[in-house]
Tab-separated table of C-alpha atoms in Angstrom:
chain	number	residue	atom	x	y	z
A	1	MET	CA	5.309	-4.939	11.352
A	2	THR	CA	1.585	-5.581	11.564
A	3	ALA	CA	-0.711	-3.530	9.389
A	4	GLY	CA	-3.971	-2.098	10.659
A	5	VAL	CA	-7.388	-3.664	10.336
A	6	LEU	CA	-9.054	-3.074	6.968
A	7	THR	CA	-12.691	-2.160	7.578
A	8	LEU	CA	-15.506	-1.076	5.306
A	9	GLY	CA	-18.830	-0.387	6.960
A	10	ALA	CA	-22.411	-0.608	5.784
A	11	CYS	CA	-22.687	3.181	5.596
A	12	GLY	CA	-20.442	3.163	2.522
A	13	GLY	CA	-17.590	5.274	3.934
A	14	GLY	CA	-14.444	3.391	4.842
A	15	GLY	CA	-12.325	6.144	6.396
A	16	ASP	CA	-8.800	7.054	5.346
A	17	ASP	CA	-7.379	3.546	5.626
A	18	ALA	CA	-10.099	1.925	3.564
A	19	GLY	CA	-10.214	4.752	1.069
A	20	SER	CA	-6.553	4.749	0.079
A	21	ALA	CA	-5.830	1.966	-2.384
A	22	ALA	CA	-2.352	0.626	-2.750
A	23	GLY	CA	-0.847	0.673	-6.195
A	24	SER	CA	-1.615	3.140	-8.960
A	25	GLY	CA	-4.906	4.962	-9.121
A	26	SER	CA	-7.903	4.876	-6.817
A	27	ALA	CA	-9.906	1.730	-6.293
A	28	ALA	CA	-13.080	3.814	-6.000
A	29	SER	CA	-13.082	4.829	-9.639
A	30	GLY	CA	-14.393	3.465	-12.905
A	31	PRO	CA	-17.617	1.542	-13.355
A	32	VAL	CA	-19.252	0.065	-10.280
A	33	PRO	CA	-18.675	-3.708	-10.433
A	34	VAL	CA	-21.670	-5.924	-11.135
A	35	ILE	CA	-22.094	-8.068	-8.023
A	36	ASP	CA	-24.890	-10.289	-6.746
A	37	CYS	CA	-25.004	-8.546	-3.376
A	38	ALA	CA	-26.230	-9.859	-0.076
A	39	PRO	CA	-28.749	-7.386	1.352
A	40	GLU	CA	-26.926	-7.144	4.684
A	41	GLY	CA	-24.481	-8.891	6.956
A	42	LYS	CA	-21.034	-8.626	8.513
A	43	VAL	CA	-18.074	-10.689	7.313
A	44	ARG	CA	-14.883	-10.742	9.341
A	45	GLY	CA	-11.648	-12.297	8.117
A	46	SER	CA	-8.010	-12.261	9.200
A	47	GLY	CA	-4.688	-13.779	8.235
A	48	SER	CA	-2.232	-13.524	5.351
A	49	SER	CA	-0.587	-10.129	4.961
A	50	ALA	CA	0.562	-11.185	1.473
A	51	GLN	CA	-3.010	-10.684	0.234
A	52	GLN	CA	-3.589	-7.482	2.215
A	53	ILE	CA	-3.464	-5.120	-0.778
A	54	ALA	CA	-5.771	-7.354	-2.807
A	55	MET	CA	-8.200	-7.595	0.097
A	56	LYS	CA	-8.274	-3.810	0.468
A	57	ARG	CA	-9.055	-3.318	-3.218
A	58	TRP	CA	-11.725	-6.042	-3.217
A	59	MET	CA	-13.383	-4.641	-0.125
A	60	GLN	CA	-13.479	-1.160	-1.626
A	61	GLN	CA	-14.974	-2.368	-4.882
A	62	TYR	CA	-17.477	-4.674	-3.200
A	63	GLN	CA	-18.618	-1.873	-0.928
A	64	ARG	CA	-19.370	0.376	-3.902
A	65	ALA	CA	-21.931	-2.131	-5.124
A	66	CYS	CA	-23.078	-3.662	-1.823
A	67	GLN	CA	-23.436	-0.961	0.795
A	68	GLY	CA	-25.541	-3.109	3.128
A	69	VAL	CA	-22.630	-5.398	3.992
A	70	GLN	CA	-19.821	-4.670	6.458
A	71	LEU	CA	-16.409	-6.197	5.674
A	72	VAL	CA	-13.436	-6.484	8.027
A	73	TYR	CA	-10.017	-8.006	7.308
A	74	ASP	CA	-7.150	-8.021	9.802
A	75	PRO	CA	-3.785	-8.868	8.119
A	76	LEU	CA	-2.187	-10.518	11.159
A	77	GLY	CA	-0.302	-13.187	9.208
A	78	SER	CA	-1.190	-16.696	8.096
A	79	GLY	CA	-0.656	-18.440	11.433
A	80	ALA	CA	-2.852	-15.992	13.300
A	81	GLY	CA	-5.502	-16.203	10.582
A	82	VAL	CA	-5.732	-19.978	10.951
A	83	ALA	CA	-5.801	-19.701	14.752
A	84	GLN	CA	-8.577	-17.097	14.761
A	85	PHE	CA	-10.672	-19.157	12.349
A	86	HIS	CA	-10.234	-22.209	14.584
A	87	ARG	CA	-11.490	-20.154	17.538
A	88	GLY	CA	-14.593	-19.149	15.609
A	89	ALA	CA	-13.592	-15.470	15.671
A	90	THR	CA	-13.808	-15.049	11.871
A	91	ALA	CA	-15.936	-16.174	8.948
A	92	PHE	CA	-12.806	-16.877	6.903
A	93	GLY	CA	-9.057	-17.026	7.369
A	94	GLY	CA	-6.306	-16.154	4.913
A	95	THR	CA	-3.161	-18.267	4.657
A	96	ASP	CA	-0.169	-18.547	2.312
A	97	GLN	CA	-0.115	-22.319	2.809
A	98	ALA	CA	-2.935	-24.821	2.494
A	99	LEU	CA	-4.101	-26.354	5.751
A	100	ALA	CA	-2.399	-29.449	7.100
A	101	GLU	CA	-4.694	-32.449	7.507
A	102	GLU	CA	-5.094	-31.938	11.245
A	103	GLU	CA	-5.933	-28.251	10.719
A	104	ARG	CA	-9.012	-29.173	8.689
A	105	ARG	CA	-10.624	-30.546	11.823
A	106	VAL	CA	-12.091	-27.669	13.800
A	107	PRO	CA	-14.115	-27.478	17.020
A	108	GLU	CA	-17.712	-28.627	16.565
A	109	ASP	CA	-19.091	-25.179	17.353
A	110	VAL	CA	-16.991	-23.566	14.563
A	111	CYS	CA	-18.186	-25.684	11.620
A	112	PRO	CA	-21.087	-27.736	13.026
A	113	GLY	CA	-21.245	-30.929	10.990
A	114	GLY	CA	-18.458	-29.760	8.680
A	115	LYS	CA	-14.749	-29.071	8.364
A	116	ALA	CA	-12.383	-26.361	7.158
A	117	ILE	CA	-11.514	-26.250	3.453
A	118	ASP	CA	-9.001	-24.313	1.332
A	119	LEU	CA	-10.125	-21.977	-1.465
A	120	PRO	CA	-7.241	-20.601	-3.593
A	121	MET	CA	-7.887	-16.914	-4.241
A	122	VAL	CA	-4.756	-14.810	-4.860
A	123	GLY	CA	-1.742	-15.753	-6.952
A	124	GLY	CA	1.661	-14.270	-6.238
A	125	THR	CA	4.987	-14.062	-8.036
A	126	ILE	CA	8.216	-14.599	-6.107
A	127	ALA	CA	10.878	-12.627	-7.931
A	128	LEU	CA	14.621	-13.118	-7.566
A	129	GLY	CA	16.129	-9.653	-7.538
A	130	TYR	CA	19.831	-8.975	-8.033
A	131	ASN	CA	22.293	-6.095	-7.976
A	132	LEU	CA	24.899	-6.464	-10.731
A	133	PRO	CA	25.630	-3.115	-12.386
A	134	GLY	CA	25.622	-3.437	-16.159
A	135	VAL	CA	24.024	-6.904	-16.179
A	136	THR	CA	20.410	-7.147	-17.325
A	137	GLY	CA	18.268	-10.146	-18.218
A	138	LEU	CA	20.265	-12.548	-16.054
A	139	VAL	CA	19.273	-16.199	-16.572
A	140	LEU	CA	19.566	-18.863	-13.862
A	141	ASP	CA	18.121	-22.354	-13.488
A	142	ALA	CA	17.062	-24.282	-10.388
A	143	PRO	CA	20.312	-26.239	-9.825
A	144	THR	CA	22.387	-23.069	-10.156
A	145	LEU	CA	20.058	-21.110	-7.862
A	146	ALA	CA	20.342	-23.864	-5.273
A	147	ARG	CA	24.133	-23.591	-5.330
A	148	VAL	CA	23.979	-19.779	-5.190
A	149	PHE	CA	21.671	-19.658	-2.162
A	150	ASP	CA	23.565	-22.449	-0.396
A	151	GLY	CA	26.904	-20.656	-0.735
A	152	ARG	CA	28.424	-23.159	-3.147
A	153	ILE	CA	28.755	-20.624	-5.981
A	154	THR	CA	30.596	-17.653	-4.562
A	155	ARG	CA	31.549	-15.496	-7.600
A	156	TRP	CA	29.265	-14.103	-10.275
A	157	ASN	CA	31.619	-15.121	-13.083
A	158	HIS	CA	31.346	-18.776	-12.070
A	159	ARG	CA	31.315	-21.144	-15.035
A	160	ALA	CA	27.774	-22.400	-14.335
A	161	ILE	CA	26.364	-18.859	-14.477
A	162	GLN	CA	28.435	-17.931	-17.523
A	163	GLU	CA	27.150	-20.965	-19.440
A	164	LEU	CA	23.578	-19.805	-18.854
A	165	ASN	CA	24.511	-16.246	-19.925
A	166	PRO	CA	27.043	-16.677	-22.773
A	167	ASP	CA	26.712	-13.092	-24.010
A	168	ALA	CA	26.834	-11.396	-20.599
A	169	LYS	CA	29.917	-9.741	-19.155
A	170	LEU	CA	29.722	-11.142	-15.649
A	171	PRO	CA	31.902	-9.399	-13.033
A	172	ASP	CA	34.416	-11.132	-10.787
A	173	LEU	CA	32.296	-10.098	-7.819
A	174	ALA	CA	31.308	-11.950	-4.666
A	175	VAL	CA	27.799	-13.446	-4.623
A	176	VAL	CA	25.838	-12.175	-1.610
A	177	PRO	CA	22.654	-14.222	-1.143
A	178	VAL	CA	20.035	-12.503	1.012
A	179	HIS	CA	17.285	-14.462	2.770
A	180	ARG	CA	14.481	-13.816	5.222
A	181	ALA	CA	15.426	-13.875	8.898
A	182	ASP	CA	11.811	-14.319	9.955
A	183	ASP	CA	9.647	-17.341	9.206
A	184	SER	CA	7.680	-16.614	6.052
A	185	GLY	CA	5.403	-18.092	3.438
A	186	THR	CA	7.637	-16.541	0.773
A	187	THR	CA	10.582	-18.538	2.107
A	188	GLN	CA	8.475	-21.667	2.244
A	189	ASN	CA	7.416	-21.343	-1.380
A	190	LEU	CA	10.988	-20.673	-2.570
A	191	ASN	CA	12.171	-23.687	-0.558
A	192	ALA	CA	9.429	-25.781	-2.164
A	193	TYR	CA	10.504	-24.668	-5.643
A	194	LEU	CA	14.185	-25.388	-5.035
A	195	LYS	CA	13.442	-28.762	-3.463
A	196	GLY	CA	11.056	-29.691	-6.274
A	197	ALA	CA	13.095	-28.391	-9.209
A	198	ALA	CA	16.701	-28.786	-8.015
A	199	GLY	CA	16.286	-32.145	-6.298
A	200	ASP	CA	19.228	-33.324	-4.209
A	201	ARG	CA	21.062	-30.055	-4.833
A	202	TRP	CA	18.684	-28.469	-2.292
A	203	PRO	CA	18.805	-30.668	0.831
A	204	TYR	CA	16.525	-28.478	2.947
A	205	PRO	CA	12.820	-28.917	3.752
A	206	ALA	CA	10.066	-26.768	2.257
A	207	SER	CA	9.573	-24.878	5.503
A	208	LYS	CA	8.990	-21.258	6.496
A	209	LYS	CA	12.388	-21.141	8.192
A	210	TRP	CA	15.515	-20.545	6.081
A	211	GLN	CA	18.055	-23.292	6.770
A	212	ALA	CA	20.756	-22.883	4.116
A	213	GLN	CA	24.118	-21.621	5.321
A	214	GLY	CA	25.769	-18.240	4.827
A	215	GLY	CA	24.569	-15.076	3.203
A	216	HIS	CA	22.821	-12.088	4.737
A	217	SER	CA	19.415	-12.056	6.399
A	218	ALA	CA	16.706	-9.434	6.838
A	219	ASN	CA	13.255	-9.294	8.400
A	220	GLY	CA	10.465	-9.070	5.852
A	221	SER	CA	10.420	-8.723	2.083
A	222	ASP	CA	10.895	-4.962	2.215
A	223	ALA	CA	14.131	-5.317	4.170
A	224	VAL	CA	15.403	-8.044	1.834
A	225	ALA	CA	14.731	-5.787	-1.158
A	226	THR	CA	16.479	-2.889	0.583
A	227	THR	CA	19.549	-5.040	1.287
A	228	VAL	CA	19.716	-6.100	-2.368
A	229	THR	CA	19.533	-2.503	-3.625
A	230	GLN	CA	22.285	-1.422	-1.233
A	231	THR	CA	24.705	-4.330	-1.805
A	232	GLU	CA	26.575	-4.942	-5.047
A	233	GLY	CA	26.598	-8.641	-5.847
A	234	ALA	CA	23.463	-9.324	-3.823
A	235	ILE	CA	20.604	-11.595	-4.836
A	236	GLY	CA	17.406	-12.035	-2.826
A	237	TYR	CA	13.781	-13.083	-3.098
A	238	PHE	CA	10.565	-11.152	-2.542
A	239	GLU	CA	7.148	-10.589	-4.054
A	240	LEU	CA	7.206	-9.032	-7.517
A	241	SER	CA	5.717	-5.751	-6.305
A	242	PHE	CA	8.923	-4.983	-4.358
A	243	ALA	CA	11.044	-5.403	-7.482
A	244	VAL	CA	8.676	-3.223	-9.515
A	245	LYS	CA	8.522	-0.490	-6.891
A	246	ARG	CA	12.302	-0.336	-6.415
A	247	LYS	CA	13.211	-0.996	-10.069
A	248	ILE	CA	15.299	-4.049	-9.132
A	249	GLU	CA	16.556	-6.279	-11.937
A	250	THR	CA	15.012	-9.753	-11.768
A	251	VAL	CA	16.231	-13.196	-12.802
A	252	ARG	CA	14.726	-15.047	-15.755
A	253	ILE	CA	14.326	-18.740	-15.001
A	254	ALA	CA	15.551	-21.379	-17.437
A	255	THR	CA	12.877	-24.068	-17.108
A	256	GLY	CA	13.500	-26.111	-20.229
A	257	ALA	CA	11.055	-24.026	-22.248
A	258	ALA	CA	12.244	-22.463	-25.494
A	259	GLU	CA	12.896	-19.150	-23.725
A	260	PRO	CA	13.765	-18.336	-20.100
A	261	VAL	CA	10.730	-17.036	-18.210
A	262	ALA	CA	10.668	-13.627	-16.553
A	263	PRO	CA	8.495	-12.991	-13.478
A	264	SER	CA	5.215	-11.259	-14.237
A	265	THR	CA	1.600	-11.566	-13.211
A	266	ARG	CA	0.786	-13.337	-16.477
A	267	SER	CA	3.698	-15.784	-16.354
A	268	ALA	CA	2.842	-16.594	-12.737
A	269	SER	CA	-0.782	-17.260	-13.703
A	270	ALA	CA	0.542	-19.664	-16.341
A	271	GLY	CA	2.673	-21.331	-13.672
A	272	ILE	CA	-0.346	-21.694	-11.383
A	273	ALA	CA	-2.279	-23.193	-14.302
A	274	ALA	CA	0.200	-26.093	-14.271
A	275	ALA	CA	-0.874	-26.920	-10.707
A	276	LYS	CA	-3.319	-29.710	-9.910
A	277	ILE	CA	-6.073	-29.872	-7.313
A	278	ALA	CA	-4.682	-32.065	-4.542
A	279	GLY	CA	-7.514	-31.688	-2.035
A	280	GLU	CA	-10.495	-33.974	-1.687
A	281	GLY	CA	-14.162	-33.086	-1.985
A	282	LYS	CA	-14.648	-29.340	-1.698
A	283	ASP	CA	-11.072	-28.714	-0.558
A	284	LEU	CA	-9.152	-27.058	-3.417
A	285	ARG	CA	-5.586	-27.285	-2.129
A	286	LEU	CA	-3.151	-27.021	-5.048
A	287	SER	CA	-0.082	-29.107	-5.834
A	288	PHE	CA	2.481	-27.284	-7.983
A	289	ASP	CA	4.622	-28.687	-10.780
A	290	TYR	CA	7.922	-26.988	-9.996
A	291	LYS	CA	9.593	-28.758	-12.916
A	292	THR	CA	7.151	-27.372	-15.475
A	293	SER	CA	8.657	-26.516	-18.848
A	294	ALA	CA	5.433	-25.056	-20.232
A	295	GLU	CA	6.103	-22.044	-22.430
A	296	GLY	CA	5.720	-18.773	-20.526
A	297	ALA	CA	5.056	-20.468	-17.166
A	298	TYR	CA	6.993	-18.918	-14.273
A	299	PRO	CA	7.608	-21.647	-11.671
A	300	ILE	CA	8.249	-19.739	-8.415
A	301	VAL	CA	4.763	-18.817	-7.297
A	302	LEU	CA	2.654	-18.711	-4.191
A	303	VAL	CA	-1.097	-18.866	-3.664
A	304	THR	CA	-3.004	-17.511	-0.708
A	305	TYR	CA	-6.076	-19.424	0.361
A	306	GLU	CA	-9.277	-18.380	2.077
A	307	ILE	CA	-10.267	-20.923	4.733
A	308	VAL	CA	-13.995	-21.454	5.235
A	309	CYS	CA	-16.357	-24.096	6.611
A	310	ASP	CA	-17.737	-26.398	3.931
A	311	THR	CA	-20.925	-26.592	6.003
A	312	GLY	CA	-21.993	-25.211	9.357
A	313	ASN	CA	-21.259	-21.565	8.531
A	314	ASP	CA	-22.918	-18.872	10.643
A	315	PRO	CA	-26.295	-18.338	8.926
A	316	GLU	CA	-26.178	-14.612	9.678
A	317	SER	CA	-22.916	-14.040	7.793
A	318	LEU	CA	-23.183	-16.833	5.194
A	319	PRO	CA	-25.069	-14.908	2.448
A	320	ALA	CA	-22.597	-12.007	2.617
A	321	LEU	CA	-19.615	-14.394	2.789
A	322	LYS	CA	-20.781	-16.233	-0.336
A	323	SER	CA	-21.507	-12.987	-2.161
A	324	PHE	CA	-18.078	-11.509	-1.353
A	325	LEU	CA	-16.075	-14.637	-2.225
A	326	THR	CA	-18.044	-15.118	-5.436
A	327	TYR	CA	-16.971	-11.604	-6.433
A	328	THR	CA	-13.301	-12.082	-5.450
A	329	ALA	CA	-13.086	-15.357	-7.415
A	330	GLY	CA	-15.056	-13.908	-10.323
A	331	ARG	CA	-13.685	-12.301	-13.466
A	332	GLU	CA	-14.090	-8.738	-12.197
A	333	GLY	CA	-12.433	-9.503	-8.871
A	334	GLN	CA	-9.537	-11.403	-10.407
A	335	GLN	CA	-8.955	-8.726	-13.059
A	336	GLU	CA	-8.263	-6.233	-10.261
A	337	LEU	CA	-5.116	-8.179	-9.371
A	338	HIS	CA	-2.946	-7.335	-12.395
A	339	ALA	CA	-2.601	-3.665	-11.437
A	340	LEU	CA	-1.575	-4.673	-7.908
A	341	HIS	CA	1.187	-7.028	-9.176
A	342	TYR	CA	-0.662	-10.158	-8.094
A	343	ALA	CA	-1.349	-13.083	-10.416
A	344	PRO	CA	-4.997	-13.852	-11.181
A	345	LEU	CA	-6.053	-17.450	-10.828
A	346	PRO	CA	-6.321	-19.371	-14.096
A	347	GLU	CA	-9.976	-19.518	-15.086
A	348	SER	CA	-10.027	-23.319	-14.708
A	349	VAL	CA	-9.207	-22.928	-10.990
A	350	ALA	CA	-11.360	-19.835	-10.422
A	351	THR	CA	-14.393	-21.654	-11.877
A	352	GLN	CA	-13.996	-24.464	-9.340
A	353	VAL	CA	-13.642	-21.953	-6.521
A	354	ARG	CA	-16.904	-20.257	-7.506
A	355	GLU	CA	-18.671	-23.632	-7.657
A	356	VAL	CA	-17.536	-24.520	-4.137
A	357	VAL	CA	-18.488	-21.075	-2.802
A	358	ALA	CA	-21.986	-21.499	-4.231
A	359	SER	CA	-22.306	-24.816	-2.335
A	360	LEU	CA	-21.290	-23.479	1.091
A	361	SER	CA	-23.958	-23.963	3.732
């Protein structure tokens, strides 16, 4: 289901859609953020729906301080966001996956003299929700998760699960893994984690398409979460906000740290902090350490990127684009994310993003 375009105009009134913030409380409250505003301009973006709620909040807050700028974001999905950017229809695109090498080359009239680059902007937590009445604080590790989602562990009282949860009373109940039926960035990031952390136990590629056998499927994270809540013995994956909203129990991951790590915005930020910049030059594509055993670092994360031209940006929209992205990557913009169940970027990454934004031309 495609959400509507998020628009905030230069007159300062965004209409009902722009004025209703997701999450608790109103975005248009509290102190007006301190932003180095562009005097005018129109910035259009499209792409990732995973960052839709963050984009709405950022646009609302930016508009309070910078009423001369018009912002538009159309959450069509990552693939469409990349395609629209490549056509020159937008100033930036949003995607849950960094660009492939060939996608960095764009038509000459889109980034004259330049190329497309990735700017990490929004961190996300992929929670593993389960429905086992009477069982809280369930602990699983990557090899066990791989066997669960591949249908090789079929009962919840399996020895491998019991060894990770010695004090839990695990039921003799069928395991019902639930996965996405549609291609998704959430699936891709879970596949990447399982492939990176479970090794040969997960023989499938880190793709957007689910390829393991068995289990139930559902379209979209909301439907996966619904299936888990309605099915005893079910386990599925979705963004943390779905677990919080529906009060679904979530798995703690045994990573080799002293304590298993629960999903949260802060533990996901710590997991993102273990990533390394894998791009070259101004491209800030991240490479994740899925085997991290850092204390408090949750390993199943995703990052959405904003795609921009490193040089050759439209001079009419460039000042507003730089102003907006400087705010979103800044401390005030990133602090907005906690309340929306996103993970702020670690400051070491956010600082590099701001430096690249300042250099855009």
